[in-house]
mmCIF file with all atom_site columns, C-alpha atoms in Angstrom:
data_model
loop_
_atom_site.group_PDB
_atom_site.id
_atom_site.type_symbol
_atom_site.label_atom_id
_atom_site.label_alt_id
_atom_site.label_comp_id
_atom_site.label_asym_id
_atom_site.label_entity_id
_atom_site.label_seq_id
_atom_site.pdbx_PDB_ins_code
_atom_site.Cartn_x
_atom_site.Cartn_y
_atom_site.Cartn_z
_atom_site.occupancy
_atom_site.B_iso_or_equiv
_atom_site.pdbx_formal_charge
_atom_site.auth_seq_id
_atom_site.auth_comp_id
_atom_site.auth_asym_id
_atom_site.auth_atom_id
_atom_site.pdbx_PDB_model_num
ATOM 1   C CA . UNK A 1 1   ? 9.746   -15.681 21.941  1.00 65.00 ? 1   UNK A CA 1
ATOM 2   C CA . UNK A 1 2   ? 11.836  -14.120 24.573  1.00 72.00 ? 2   UNK A CA 1
ATOM 3   C CA . UNK A 1 3   ? 10.924  -17.257 26.377  1.00 77.00 ? 3   UNK A CA 1
ATOM 4   C CA . UNK A 1 4   ? 11.972  -19.635 23.584  1.00 77.00 ? 4   UNK A CA 1
ATOM 5   C CA . UNK A 1 5   ? 15.008  -18.006 23.227  1.00 79.00 ? 5   UNK A CA 1
ATOM 6   C CA . UNK A 1 6   ? 16.115  -17.991 26.592  1.00 76.00 ? 6   UNK A CA 1
ATOM 7   C CA . UNK A 1 7   ? 15.652  -21.709 26.505  1.00 80.00 ? 7   UNK A CA 1
ATOM 8   C CA . UNK A 1 8   ? 18.321  -21.873 23.707  1.00 81.00 ? 8   UNK A CA 1
ATOM 9   C CA . UNK A 1 9   ? 21.894  -23.098 24.413  1.00 80.00 ? 9   UNK A CA 1
ATOM 10  C CA . UNK A 1 10  ? 23.003  -20.713 21.499  1.00 80.00 ? 10  UNK A CA 1
ATOM 11  C CA . UNK A 1 11  ? 23.314  -16.899 20.974  1.00 82.00 ? 11  UNK A CA 1
ATOM 12  C CA . UNK A 1 12  ? 20.145  -15.313 20.078  1.00 79.00 ? 12  UNK A CA 1
ATOM 13  C CA . UNK A 1 13  ? 19.251  -11.896 18.572  1.00 76.00 ? 13  UNK A CA 1
ATOM 14  C CA . UNK A 1 14  ? 15.803  -10.519 19.552  1.00 72.00 ? 14  UNK A CA 1
ATOM 15  C CA . UNK A 1 15  ? 14.584  -7.291  17.942  1.00 67.00 ? 15  UNK A CA 1
ATOM 16  C CA . UNK A 1 16  ? 12.130  -5.005  20.392  1.00 65.00 ? 16  UNK A CA 1
ATOM 17  C CA . UNK A 1 17  ? 10.634  -3.012  17.767  1.00 62.00 ? 17  UNK A CA 1
ATOM 18  C CA . UNK A 1 18  ? 9.604   0.315   19.180  1.00 61.00 ? 18  UNK A CA 1
ATOM 19  C CA . UNK A 1 19  ? 6.087   1.087   19.454  1.00 61.00 ? 19  UNK A CA 1
ATOM 20  C CA . UNK A 1 20  ? 3.023   -0.956  21.449  1.00 62.00 ? 20  UNK A CA 1
ATOM 21  C CA . UNK A 1 21  ? 3.258   -5.084  21.389  1.00 58.00 ? 21  UNK A CA 1
ATOM 22  C CA . UNK A 1 22  ? 0.460   -6.761  18.919  1.00 58.00 ? 22  UNK A CA 1
ATOM 23  C CA . UNK A 1 23  ? -1.251  -8.891  21.456  1.00 63.00 ? 23  UNK A CA 1
ATOM 24  C CA . UNK A 1 24  ? -3.937  -10.272 18.418  1.00 65.00 ? 24  UNK A CA 1
ATOM 25  C CA . UNK A 1 25  ? -3.926  -13.845 17.059  1.00 66.00 ? 25  UNK A CA 1
ATOM 26  C CA . UNK A 1 26  ? -4.263  -15.188 20.531  1.00 66.00 ? 26  UNK A CA 1
ATOM 27  C CA . UNK A 1 27  ? -6.023  -18.081 19.517  1.00 69.00 ? 27  UNK A CA 1
ATOM 28  C CA . UNK A 1 28  ? -3.196  -19.057 16.814  1.00 66.00 ? 28  UNK A CA 1
ATOM 29  C CA . UNK A 1 29  ? -0.478  -19.388 19.398  1.00 70.00 ? 29  UNK A CA 1
ATOM 30  C CA . UNK A 1 30  ? 1.345   -22.257 18.573  1.00 76.00 ? 30  UNK A CA 1
ATOM 31  C CA . UNK A 1 31  ? 4.086   -23.393 20.462  1.00 82.00 ? 31  UNK A CA 1
ATOM 32  C CA . UNK A 1 32  ? 7.297   -21.797 19.094  1.00 80.00 ? 32  UNK A CA 1
ATOM 33  C CA . UNK A 1 33  ? 9.796   -24.446 17.225  1.00 85.00 ? 33  UNK A CA 1
ATOM 34  C CA . UNK A 1 34  ? 13.490  -23.458 16.284  1.00 86.00 ? 34  UNK A CA 1
ATOM 35  C CA . UNK A 1 35  ? 13.391  -22.535 12.196  1.00 87.00 ? 35  UNK A CA 1
ATOM 36  C CA . UNK A 1 36  ? 9.586   -23.220 12.089  1.00 93.00 ? 36  UNK A CA 1
ATOM 37  C CA . UNK A 1 37  ? 6.529   -21.085 11.051  1.00 93.00 ? 37  UNK A CA 1
ATOM 38  C CA . UNK A 1 38  ? 3.220   -20.318 11.778  1.00 93.00 ? 38  UNK A CA 1
ATOM 39  C CA . UNK A 1 39  ? 0.167   -20.903 9.518   1.00 93.00 ? 39  UNK A CA 1
ATOM 40  C CA . UNK A 1 40  ? -2.482  -18.483 10.611  1.00 93.00 ? 40  UNK A CA 1
ATOM 41  C CA . UNK A 1 41  ? -5.301  -18.408 7.985   1.00 93.00 ? 41  UNK A CA 1
ATOM 42  C CA . UNK A 1 42  ? -4.489  -20.946 5.127   1.00 95.00 ? 42  UNK A CA 1
ATOM 43  C CA . UNK A 1 43  ? -6.242  -20.488 1.551   1.00 96.00 ? 43  UNK A CA 1
ATOM 44  C CA . UNK A 1 44  ? -4.697  -20.154 -1.934  1.00 93.00 ? 44  UNK A CA 1
ATOM 45  C CA . UNK A 1 45  ? -3.308  -17.701 -4.316  1.00 95.00 ? 45  UNK A CA 1
ATOM 46  C CA . UNK A 1 46  ? -1.476  -15.582 -2.569  1.00 97.00 ? 46  UNK A CA 1
ATOM 47  C CA . UNK A 1 47  ? 0.912   -16.061 0.533   1.00 97.00 ? 47  UNK A CA 1
ATOM 48  C CA . UNK A 1 48  ? 1.603   -13.069 3.190   1.00 98.00 ? 48  UNK A CA 1
ATOM 49  C CA . UNK A 1 49  ? 4.698   -13.875 4.653   1.00 97.00 ? 49  UNK A CA 1
ATOM 50  C CA . UNK A 1 50  ? 5.374   -11.632 7.676   1.00 96.00 ? 50  UNK A CA 1
ATOM 51  C CA . UNK A 1 51  ? 8.513   -11.227 10.288  1.00 92.00 ? 51  UNK A CA 1
ATOM 52  C CA . UNK A 1 52  ? 8.050   -9.811  13.697  1.00 86.00 ? 52  UNK A CA 1
ATOM 53  C CA . UNK A 1 53  ? 6.080   -6.637  13.677  1.00 86.00 ? 53  UNK A CA 1
ATOM 54  C CA . UNK A 1 54  ? 5.126   -6.543  10.154  1.00 93.00 ? 54  UNK A CA 1
ATOM 55  C CA . UNK A 1 55  ? 2.506   -9.531  11.338  1.00 92.00 ? 55  UNK A CA 1
ATOM 56  C CA . UNK A 1 56  ? -0.153  -6.793  12.701  1.00 92.00 ? 56  UNK A CA 1
ATOM 57  C CA . UNK A 1 57  ? -0.081  -5.155  9.261   1.00 95.00 ? 57  UNK A CA 1
ATOM 58  C CA . UNK A 1 58  ? -0.499  -8.063  7.788   1.00 96.00 ? 58  UNK A CA 1
ATOM 59  C CA . UNK A 1 59  ? -3.527  -9.057  9.451   1.00 95.00 ? 59  UNK A CA 1
ATOM 60  C CA . UNK A 1 60  ? -4.628  -6.155  7.949   1.00 96.00 ? 60  UNK A CA 1
ATOM 61  C CA . UNK A 1 61  ? -3.680  -6.522  4.473   1.00 97.00 ? 61  UNK A CA 1
ATOM 62  C CA . UNK A 1 62  ? -5.193  -9.889  4.430   1.00 97.00 ? 62  UNK A CA 1
ATOM 63  C CA . UNK A 1 63  ? -8.249  -8.112  5.558   1.00 97.00 ? 63  UNK A CA 1
ATOM 64  C CA . UNK A 1 64  ? -8.177  -5.460  2.682   1.00 98.00 ? 64  UNK A CA 1
ATOM 65  C CA . UNK A 1 65  ? -7.218  -8.199  0.370   1.00 98.00 ? 65  UNK A CA 1
ATOM 66  C CA . UNK A 1 66  ? -10.235 -10.258 1.128   1.00 97.00 ? 66  UNK A CA 1
ATOM 67  C CA . UNK A 1 67  ? -12.698 -7.062  0.788   1.00 97.00 ? 67  UNK A CA 1
ATOM 68  C CA . UNK A 1 68  ? -11.749 -7.406  -2.754  1.00 96.00 ? 68  UNK A CA 1
ATOM 69  C CA . UNK A 1 69  ? -12.302 -10.896 -3.141  1.00 96.00 ? 69  UNK A CA 1
ATOM 70  C CA . UNK A 1 70  ? -8.813  -12.307 -3.133  1.00 97.00 ? 70  UNK A CA 1
ATOM 71  C CA . UNK A 1 71  ? -7.770  -15.497 -1.604  1.00 96.00 ? 71  UNK A CA 1
ATOM 72  C CA . UNK A 1 72  ? -5.038  -15.083 1.396   1.00 96.00 ? 72  UNK A CA 1
ATOM 73  C CA . UNK A 1 73  ? -3.059  -16.964 3.127   1.00 97.00 ? 73  UNK A CA 1
ATOM 74  C CA . UNK A 1 74  ? -1.093  -15.318 6.221   1.00 97.00 ? 74  UNK A CA 1
ATOM 75  C CA . UNK A 1 75  ? 2.029   -17.089 7.747   1.00 96.00 ? 75  UNK A CA 1
ATOM 76  C CA . UNK A 1 76  ? 3.724   -15.731 10.675  1.00 94.00 ? 76  UNK A CA 1
ATOM 77  C CA . UNK A 1 77  ? 7.180   -16.231 9.990   1.00 94.00 ? 77  UNK A CA 1
ATOM 78  C CA . UNK A 1 78  ? 8.777   -15.511 13.696  1.00 89.00 ? 78  UNK A CA 1
ATOM 79  C CA . UNK A 1 79  ? 12.338  -16.547 12.344  1.00 89.00 ? 79  UNK A CA 1
ATOM 80  C CA . UNK A 1 80  ? 14.475  -14.450 9.911   1.00 89.00 ? 80  UNK A CA 1
ATOM 81  C CA . UNK A 1 81  ? 17.000  -17.223 10.142  1.00 88.00 ? 81  UNK A CA 1
ATOM 82  C CA . UNK A 1 82  ? 17.038  -20.032 9.701   1.00 89.00 ? 82  UNK A CA 1
ATOM 83  C CA . UNK A 1 83  ? 14.116  -19.629 7.003   1.00 93.00 ? 83  UNK A CA 1
ATOM 84  C CA . UNK A 1 84  ? 11.364  -22.132 7.233   1.00 95.00 ? 84  UNK A CA 1
ATOM 85  C CA . UNK A 1 85  ? 12.219  -23.812 4.041   1.00 94.00 ? 85  UNK A CA 1
ATOM 86  C CA . UNK A 1 86  ? 9.432   -26.907 4.140   1.00 95.00 ? 86  UNK A CA 1
ATOM 87  C CA . UNK A 1 87  ? 6.357   -24.380 4.822   1.00 95.00 ? 87  UNK A CA 1
ATOM 88  C CA . UNK A 1 88  ? 7.700   -22.208 1.532   1.00 94.00 ? 88  UNK A CA 1
ATOM 89  C CA . UNK A 1 89  ? 7.899   -25.245 -0.538  1.00 94.00 ? 89  UNK A CA 1
ATOM 90  C CA . UNK A 1 90  ? 4.516   -26.565 0.754   1.00 93.00 ? 90  UNK A CA 1
ATOM 91  C CA . UNK A 1 91  ? 2.725   -23.704 0.258   1.00 94.00 ? 91  UNK A CA 1
ATOM 92  C CA . UNK A 1 92  ? 4.390   -23.076 -3.345  1.00 93.00 ? 92  UNK A CA 1
ATOM 93  C CA . UNK A 1 93  ? 1.829   -25.927 -4.543  1.00 91.00 ? 93  UNK A CA 1
ATOM 94  C CA . UNK A 1 94  ? -1.553  -23.919 -4.372  1.00 93.00 ? 94  UNK A CA 1
ATOM 95  C CA . UNK A 1 95  ? -0.150  -20.050 -4.031  1.00 95.00 ? 95  UNK A CA 1
ATOM 96  C CA . UNK A 1 96  ? 0.962   -18.296 -7.118  1.00 94.00 ? 96  UNK A CA 1
ATOM 97  C CA . UNK A 1 97  ? 2.423   -14.764 -5.402  1.00 97.00 ? 97  UNK A CA 1
ATOM 98  C CA . UNK A 1 98  ? 4.195   -14.798 -2.035  1.00 97.00 ? 98  UNK A CA 1
ATOM 99  C CA . UNK A 1 99  ? 4.732   -11.191 -0.307  1.00 98.00 ? 99  UNK A CA 1
ATOM 100 C CA . UNK A 1 100 ? 7.225   -10.891 2.190   1.00 97.00 ? 100 UNK A CA 1
ATOM 101 C CA . UNK A 1 101 ? 6.687   -8.371  4.547   1.00 97.00 ? 101 UNK A CA 1
ATOM 102 C CA . UNK A 1 102 ? 9.325   -7.717  7.009   1.00 94.00 ? 102 UNK A CA 1
ATOM 103 C CA . UNK A 1 103 ? 10.877  -4.009  9.049   1.00 89.00 ? 103 UNK A CA 1
ATOM 104 C CA . UNK A 1 104 ? 14.280  -4.286  7.542   1.00 88.00 ? 104 UNK A CA 1
ATOM 105 C CA . UNK A 1 105 ? 16.187  -3.146  4.338   1.00 88.00 ? 105 UNK A CA 1
ATOM 106 C CA . UNK A 1 106 ? 15.630  -4.973  1.106   1.00 89.00 ? 106 UNK A CA 1
ATOM 107 C CA . UNK A 1 107 ? 19.229  -5.778  0.726   1.00 89.00 ? 107 UNK A CA 1
ATOM 108 C CA . UNK A 1 108 ? 20.077  -8.678  2.711   1.00 89.00 ? 108 UNK A CA 1
ATOM 109 C CA . UNK A 1 109 ? 17.349  -8.774  4.160   1.00 91.00 ? 109 UNK A CA 1
ATOM 110 C CA . UNK A 1 110 ? 14.471  -11.852 4.707   1.00 94.00 ? 110 UNK A CA 1
ATOM 111 C CA . UNK A 1 111 ? 12.505  -11.508 1.248   1.00 95.00 ? 111 UNK A CA 1
ATOM 112 C CA . UNK A 1 112 ? 16.307  -11.624 -0.376  1.00 95.00 ? 112 UNK A CA 1
ATOM 113 C CA . UNK A 1 113 ? 16.726  -14.910 1.767   1.00 94.00 ? 113 UNK A CA 1
ATOM 114 C CA . UNK A 1 114 ? 13.098  -16.038 0.521   1.00 95.00 ? 114 UNK A CA 1
ATOM 115 C CA . UNK A 1 115 ? 13.452  -15.197 -3.226  1.00 95.00 ? 115 UNK A CA 1
ATOM 116 C CA . UNK A 1 116 ? 16.700  -17.018 -3.394  1.00 95.00 ? 116 UNK A CA 1
ATOM 117 C CA . UNK A 1 117 ? 15.553  -19.951 -2.025  1.00 94.00 ? 117 UNK A CA 1
ATOM 118 C CA . UNK A 1 118 ? 12.737  -20.052 -4.112  1.00 95.00 ? 118 UNK A CA 1
ATOM 119 C CA . UNK A 1 119 ? 15.475  -19.997 -6.760  1.00 95.00 ? 119 UNK A CA 1
ATOM 120 C CA . UNK A 1 120 ? 17.350  -23.088 -5.371  1.00 94.00 ? 120 UNK A CA 1
ATOM 121 C CA . UNK A 1 121 ? 14.567  -25.225 -4.724  1.00 93.00 ? 121 UNK A CA 1
ATOM 122 C CA . UNK A 1 122 ? 13.368  -24.448 -8.469  1.00 94.00 ? 122 UNK A CA 1
ATOM 123 C CA . UNK A 1 123 ? 10.016  -23.242 -7.457  1.00 93.00 ? 123 UNK A CA 1
ATOM 124 C CA . UNK A 1 124 ? 8.370   -20.808 -9.916  1.00 91.00 ? 124 UNK A CA 1
ATOM 125 C CA . UNK A 1 125 ? 6.079   -18.584 -7.730  1.00 94.00 ? 125 UNK A CA 1
ATOM 126 C CA . UNK A 1 126 ? 6.172   -14.698 -8.186  1.00 96.00 ? 126 UNK A CA 1
ATOM 127 C CA . UNK A 1 127 ? 7.552   -12.536 -5.086  1.00 96.00 ? 127 UNK A CA 1
ATOM 128 C CA . UNK A 1 128 ? 6.684   -9.054  -3.869  1.00 97.00 ? 128 UNK A CA 1
ATOM 129 C CA . UNK A 1 129 ? 9.354   -8.389  -1.212  1.00 97.00 ? 129 UNK A CA 1
ATOM 130 C CA . UNK A 1 130 ? 7.936   -5.462  0.886   1.00 97.00 ? 130 UNK A CA 1
ATOM 131 C CA . UNK A 1 131 ? 10.625  -4.423  2.834   1.00 94.00 ? 131 UNK A CA 1
ATOM 132 C CA . UNK A 1 132 ? 12.452  -1.067  3.804   1.00 90.00 ? 132 UNK A CA 1
ATOM 133 C CA . UNK A 1 133 ? 14.344  1.476   1.107   1.00 82.00 ? 133 UNK A CA 1
ATOM 134 C CA . UNK A 1 134 ? 18.452  1.338   1.857   1.00 82.00 ? 134 UNK A CA 1
ATOM 135 C CA . UNK A 1 135 ? 18.522  4.963   2.466   1.00 79.00 ? 135 UNK A CA 1
ATOM 136 C CA . UNK A 1 136 ? 18.609  7.075   6.014   1.00 80.00 ? 136 UNK A CA 1
ATOM 137 C CA . UNK A 1 137 ? 15.198  7.503   7.694   1.00 79.00 ? 137 UNK A CA 1
ATOM 138 C CA . UNK A 1 138 ? 14.514  10.179  10.190  1.00 82.00 ? 138 UNK A CA 1
ATOM 139 C CA . UNK A 1 139 ? 13.517  9.318   13.745  1.00 83.00 ? 139 UNK A CA 1
ATOM 140 C CA . UNK A 1 140 ? 9.700   9.657   14.003  1.00 80.00 ? 140 UNK A CA 1
ATOM 141 C CA . UNK A 1 141 ? 6.300   8.189   14.671  1.00 83.00 ? 141 UNK A CA 1
ATOM 142 C CA . UNK A 1 142 ? 6.633   4.390   13.318  1.00 81.00 ? 142 UNK A CA 1
ATOM 143 C CA . UNK A 1 143 ? 2.963   5.316   11.798  1.00 84.00 ? 143 UNK A CA 1
ATOM 144 C CA . UNK A 1 144 ? 4.453   7.744   9.798   1.00 87.00 ? 144 UNK A CA 1
ATOM 145 C CA . UNK A 1 145 ? 7.392   6.404   8.899   1.00 87.00 ? 145 UNK A CA 1
ATOM 146 C CA . UNK A 1 146 ? 5.669   3.506   7.403   1.00 89.00 ? 146 UNK A CA 1
ATOM 147 C CA . UNK A 1 147 ? 2.851   4.996   5.853   1.00 91.00 ? 147 UNK A CA 1
ATOM 148 C CA . UNK A 1 148 ? 6.357   7.016   4.197   1.00 89.00 ? 148 UNK A CA 1
ATOM 149 C CA . UNK A 1 149 ? 8.066   4.035   3.379   1.00 89.00 ? 149 UNK A CA 1
ATOM 150 C CA . UNK A 1 150 ? 5.207   2.084   1.881   1.00 91.00 ? 150 UNK A CA 1
ATOM 151 C CA . UNK A 1 151 ? 4.976   -0.557  4.454   1.00 92.00 ? 151 UNK A CA 1
ATOM 152 C CA . UNK A 1 152 ? 1.629   0.454   5.807   1.00 96.00 ? 152 UNK A CA 1
ATOM 153 C CA . UNK A 1 153 ? -1.130  -1.652  4.888   1.00 97.00 ? 153 UNK A CA 1
ATOM 154 C CA . UNK A 1 154 ? -2.851  0.388   2.187   1.00 97.00 ? 154 UNK A CA 1
ATOM 155 C CA . UNK A 1 155 ? 0.339   0.807   0.224   1.00 97.00 ? 155 UNK A CA 1
ATOM 156 C CA . UNK A 1 156 ? 1.239   -2.898  0.607   1.00 97.00 ? 156 UNK A CA 1
ATOM 157 C CA . UNK A 1 157 ? -2.497  -3.473  -0.706  1.00 98.00 ? 157 UNK A CA 1
ATOM 158 C CA . UNK A 1 158 ? -1.944  -1.278  -3.696  1.00 97.00 ? 158 UNK A CA 1
ATOM 159 C CA . UNK A 1 159 ? 1.292   -2.765  -4.240  1.00 97.00 ? 159 UNK A CA 1
ATOM 160 C CA . UNK A 1 160 ? -0.257  -6.228  -4.629  1.00 97.00 ? 160 UNK A CA 1
ATOM 161 C CA . UNK A 1 161 ? -2.988  -5.347  -6.508  1.00 97.00 ? 161 UNK A CA 1
ATOM 162 C CA . UNK A 1 162 ? -0.592  -3.586  -9.037  1.00 96.00 ? 162 UNK A CA 1
ATOM 163 C CA . UNK A 1 163 ? 1.310   -6.691  -9.424  1.00 96.00 ? 163 UNK A CA 1
ATOM 164 C CA . UNK A 1 164 ? -1.446  -9.004  -9.913  1.00 96.00 ? 164 UNK A CA 1
ATOM 165 C CA . UNK A 1 165 ? -3.047  -6.476  -12.804 1.00 95.00 ? 165 UNK A CA 1
ATOM 166 C CA . UNK A 1 166 ? 0.382   -6.296  -14.198 1.00 94.00 ? 166 UNK A CA 1
ATOM 167 C CA . UNK A 1 167 ? 0.897   -9.987  -14.306 1.00 89.00 ? 167 UNK A CA 1
ATOM 168 C CA . UNK A 1 168 ? -2.046  -11.659 -15.614 1.00 74.00 ? 168 UNK A CA 1
#
């Protein structure tokens, strides 16, 4: 992403999170295109749309959902802006639930933008927005803070399962 950003002739903001860089999913590293996400695993029913460091968490969430017998697509969003409207429209055909995952606040974040896009396009698809609460967070271990704010894999799976059970 850094190489891609440096090659653009435009202003670019890259958020470099704390902690280790995730080096998994090497076999899925398709060339980066501006505003284009990357579909890692394509199934149906539930689509996990993860941004940045949440891709690693999304891999864990997908594995846990698969263990529960749920069909799950995993998408690396790659860009907060511009959002990949083409992929969102495409997956709406065979997915009933979109789960956005970001390490950002809910208000004005990526998940809110995805919800607005679904609304603007008249797409009838449920959305669970996994993001940070709009509150002061103390500094600390990334893992502890993710668990405290519900951004860890176990908490996200519980939230998705509860949503599915309450909306059947």
